[in-house]
GROMACS .gro file of C-alpha atoms in nm:
model
  108
    1MET     CA    1   9.002  10.174   9.438
    2MET     CA    2   9.171   9.880   9.612
    3LYS     CA    3   9.415  10.117   9.785
    4SER     CA    4   9.124  10.319   9.924
    5ILE     CA    5   8.954  10.007  10.054
    6LEU     CA    6   9.272   9.878  10.219
    7PHE     CA    7   9.350  10.217  10.374
    8THR     CA    8   8.994  10.250  10.504
    9LEU     CA    9   9.016   9.902  10.655
   10PHE     CA   10   9.343   9.995  10.824
   11LEU     CA   11   9.186  10.312  10.964
   12VAL     CA   12   8.886  10.127  11.101
   13LEU     CA   13   9.105   9.864  11.266
   14SER     CA   14   9.345  10.126  11.398
   15VAL     CA   15   9.073  10.346  11.544
   16SER     CA   16   8.897  10.050  11.705
   17GLY     CA   17   9.234   9.936  11.838
   18ILE     CA   18   9.300  10.280  11.982
   19SER     CA   19   8.981  10.283  12.186
   20HIS     CA   20   9.044   9.927  12.307
   21ALA     CA   21   9.411   9.972  12.399
   22GLN     CA   22   9.449  10.346  12.424
   23GLN     CA   23   9.732  10.340  12.676
   24LYS     CA   24   9.928  10.077  12.484
   25SER     CA   25   9.904  10.174  12.117
   26THR     CA   26  10.091  10.466  11.972
   27PHE     CA   27  10.175  10.572  11.619
   28VAL     CA   28  10.505  10.658  11.458
   29TYR     CA   29  10.503  10.849  11.130
   30VAL     CA   30  10.785  10.821  10.878
   31GLU     CA   31  10.789  11.032  10.563
   32ILE     CA   32  10.942  10.825  10.281
   33PRO     CA   33  10.917  11.007   9.948
   34ALA     CA   34  11.106  10.739   9.751
   35ILE     CA   35  10.845  10.463   9.791
   36SER     CA   36  10.709  10.372   9.449
   37GLU     CA   37  10.333  10.364   9.403
   38HIS     CA   38  10.336  10.023   9.233
   39ARG     CA   39  10.556   9.840   9.485
   40ARG     CA   40  10.458  10.032   9.796
   41ASP     CA   41  10.319   9.742  10.003
   42SER     CA   42  10.608   9.508   9.930
   43GLU     CA   43  10.865   9.786   9.983
   44LEU     CA   44  10.716   9.876  10.322
   45LYS     CA   45  10.728   9.511  10.429
   46GLU     CA   46  11.089   9.484  10.314
   47LEU     CA   47  11.187   9.805  10.494
   48PHE     CA   48  11.034   9.719  10.828
   49ASN     CA   49  11.030   9.336  10.838
   50SER     CA   50  11.332   9.310  11.069
   51ILE     CA   51  11.208   9.567  11.321
   52GLU     CA   52  11.034   9.434  11.630
   53GLY     CA   53  10.742   9.613  11.789
   54ILE     CA   54  10.544   9.701  11.476
   55SER     CA   55  10.183   9.581  11.491
   56ALA     CA   56  10.048   9.748  11.173
   57ILE     CA   57  10.175   9.955  10.881
   58SER     CA   58   9.983  10.167  10.636
   59TYR     CA   59  10.084  10.434  10.388
   60CYS     CA   60   9.933  10.776  10.328
   61GLU     CA   61  10.006  10.852   9.966
   62ASN     CA   62   9.906  11.219   9.995
   63LEU     CA   63  10.182  11.281  10.250
   64HIS     CA   64  10.425  11.000  10.149
   65LEU     CA   65  10.389  10.890  10.509
   66ALA     CA   66  10.426  10.543  10.656
   67ILE     CA   67  10.191  10.512  10.953
   68ILE     CA   68  10.327  10.257  11.197
   69ARG     CA   69  10.126  10.135  11.494
   70THR     CA   70  10.313   9.997  11.793
   71GLU     CA   71  10.250   9.877  12.144
   72SER     CA   72  10.616   9.905  12.236
   73ASN     CA   73  10.819  10.211  12.333
   74PRO     CA   74  10.786  10.456  12.041
   75GLU     CA   75  11.129  10.610  12.106
   76THR     CA   76  11.298  10.270  12.079
   77LEU     CA   77  11.101  10.200  11.762
   78LYS     CA   78  11.201  10.537  11.614
   79ALA     CA   79  11.567  10.457  11.679
   80SER     CA   80  11.532  10.117  11.510
   81ILE     CA   81  11.354  10.272  11.212
   82ALA     CA   82  11.616  10.544  11.180
   83GLN     CA   83  11.896  10.287  11.185
   84ARG     CA   84  11.722  10.070  10.923
   85MET     CA   85  11.651  10.364  10.693
   86HIS     CA   86  12.011  10.486  10.731
   87ASP     CA   87  12.149  10.139  10.654
   88LEU     CA   88  11.940  10.121  10.336
   89ARG     CA   89  12.032  10.480  10.243
   90PHE     CA   90  11.669  10.587  10.216
   91ARG     CA   91  11.574  10.950  10.241
   92TYR     CA   92  11.326  10.977  10.527
   93SER     CA   93  11.198  11.196  10.807
   94ILE     CA   94  11.044  11.074  11.132
   95LYS     CA   95  10.763  11.305  11.231
   96SER     CA   96  10.716  11.393  11.596
   97ASN     CA   97  10.431  11.549  11.792
   98VAL     CA   98  10.169  11.467  11.531
   99SER     CA   99   9.829  11.341  11.633
  100PHE     CA  100   9.661  11.052  11.455
  101GLU     CA  101   9.353  11.268  11.398
  102ARG     CA  102   9.560  11.540  11.230
  103VAL     CA  103   9.728  11.292  10.995
  104MET     CA  104   9.391  11.142  10.902
  105GLN     CA  105   9.261  11.483  10.798
  106PHE     CA  106   9.506  11.477  10.506
  107CYS     CA  107   9.501  11.105  10.427
  108ASN     CA  108   9.135  11.044  10.349
   0.00000   0.00000   0.00000
């Protein structure tokens, strides 16, 4: 229940942020199957705490997908994420050419 409320809050804030700063905000999607359900929030913070340019992080449990909002260059952010995930030896996949609307169809 709490996860649903937090995810819904993230969606509302993200969507309102998109309309307000549409040219600035973009999303990067990282599939991370190894995130545990019980420690997900703390693990995401630990994974991405040293990476600059991240303004919000949420997790779509249905797709095992970290949804990362940024106002910086998404390609630079993807490179930083890839390096961090490689350093920690996490199995991951950065998804490209995916629209926020399409992801939300499967994450509700």
